[in-house]
Amino acid sequence: MRVWFFIYGKFSLKAVSFVTFFLSQMQSFSKMLSLYSVFFFIIFKIHFSFFFTKRDEIHFLYITDFT
């Protein structure tokens, strides 16, 4: 879980734009499912950016290691 959040934290705007470009090349059904995933990722990222400080995020990572 900690590794996933570390990778998530390293995502840049270039990575997000690459993903959206990649999704635009996919077929309809796969595209809809993947766009839902990207939408959730963006909402999650915005949620963390605005509602969590760095210390809160570290505590959250610490808690998730034991669940």
Phi, psi and omega in degrees: 000317179297320180297318180300316181290329176295314177298317179300320181293336182273355179298134180248173178296327178296320179296318180295317180292327176295318179298316180294324176295318179297318180296327182292343179269352185275166178283167191305307187294311179297322181297316180296316180296317182289323177297325176298319179296316180295320178300315178298318180298317180295316178298318180297318180295316179297318180301314179293322183295322187264333189247358179231139171268173179300320182293319177298321181294320179296316177299320179297317177298318180298318180293318185291340178295335186254002180262000000 
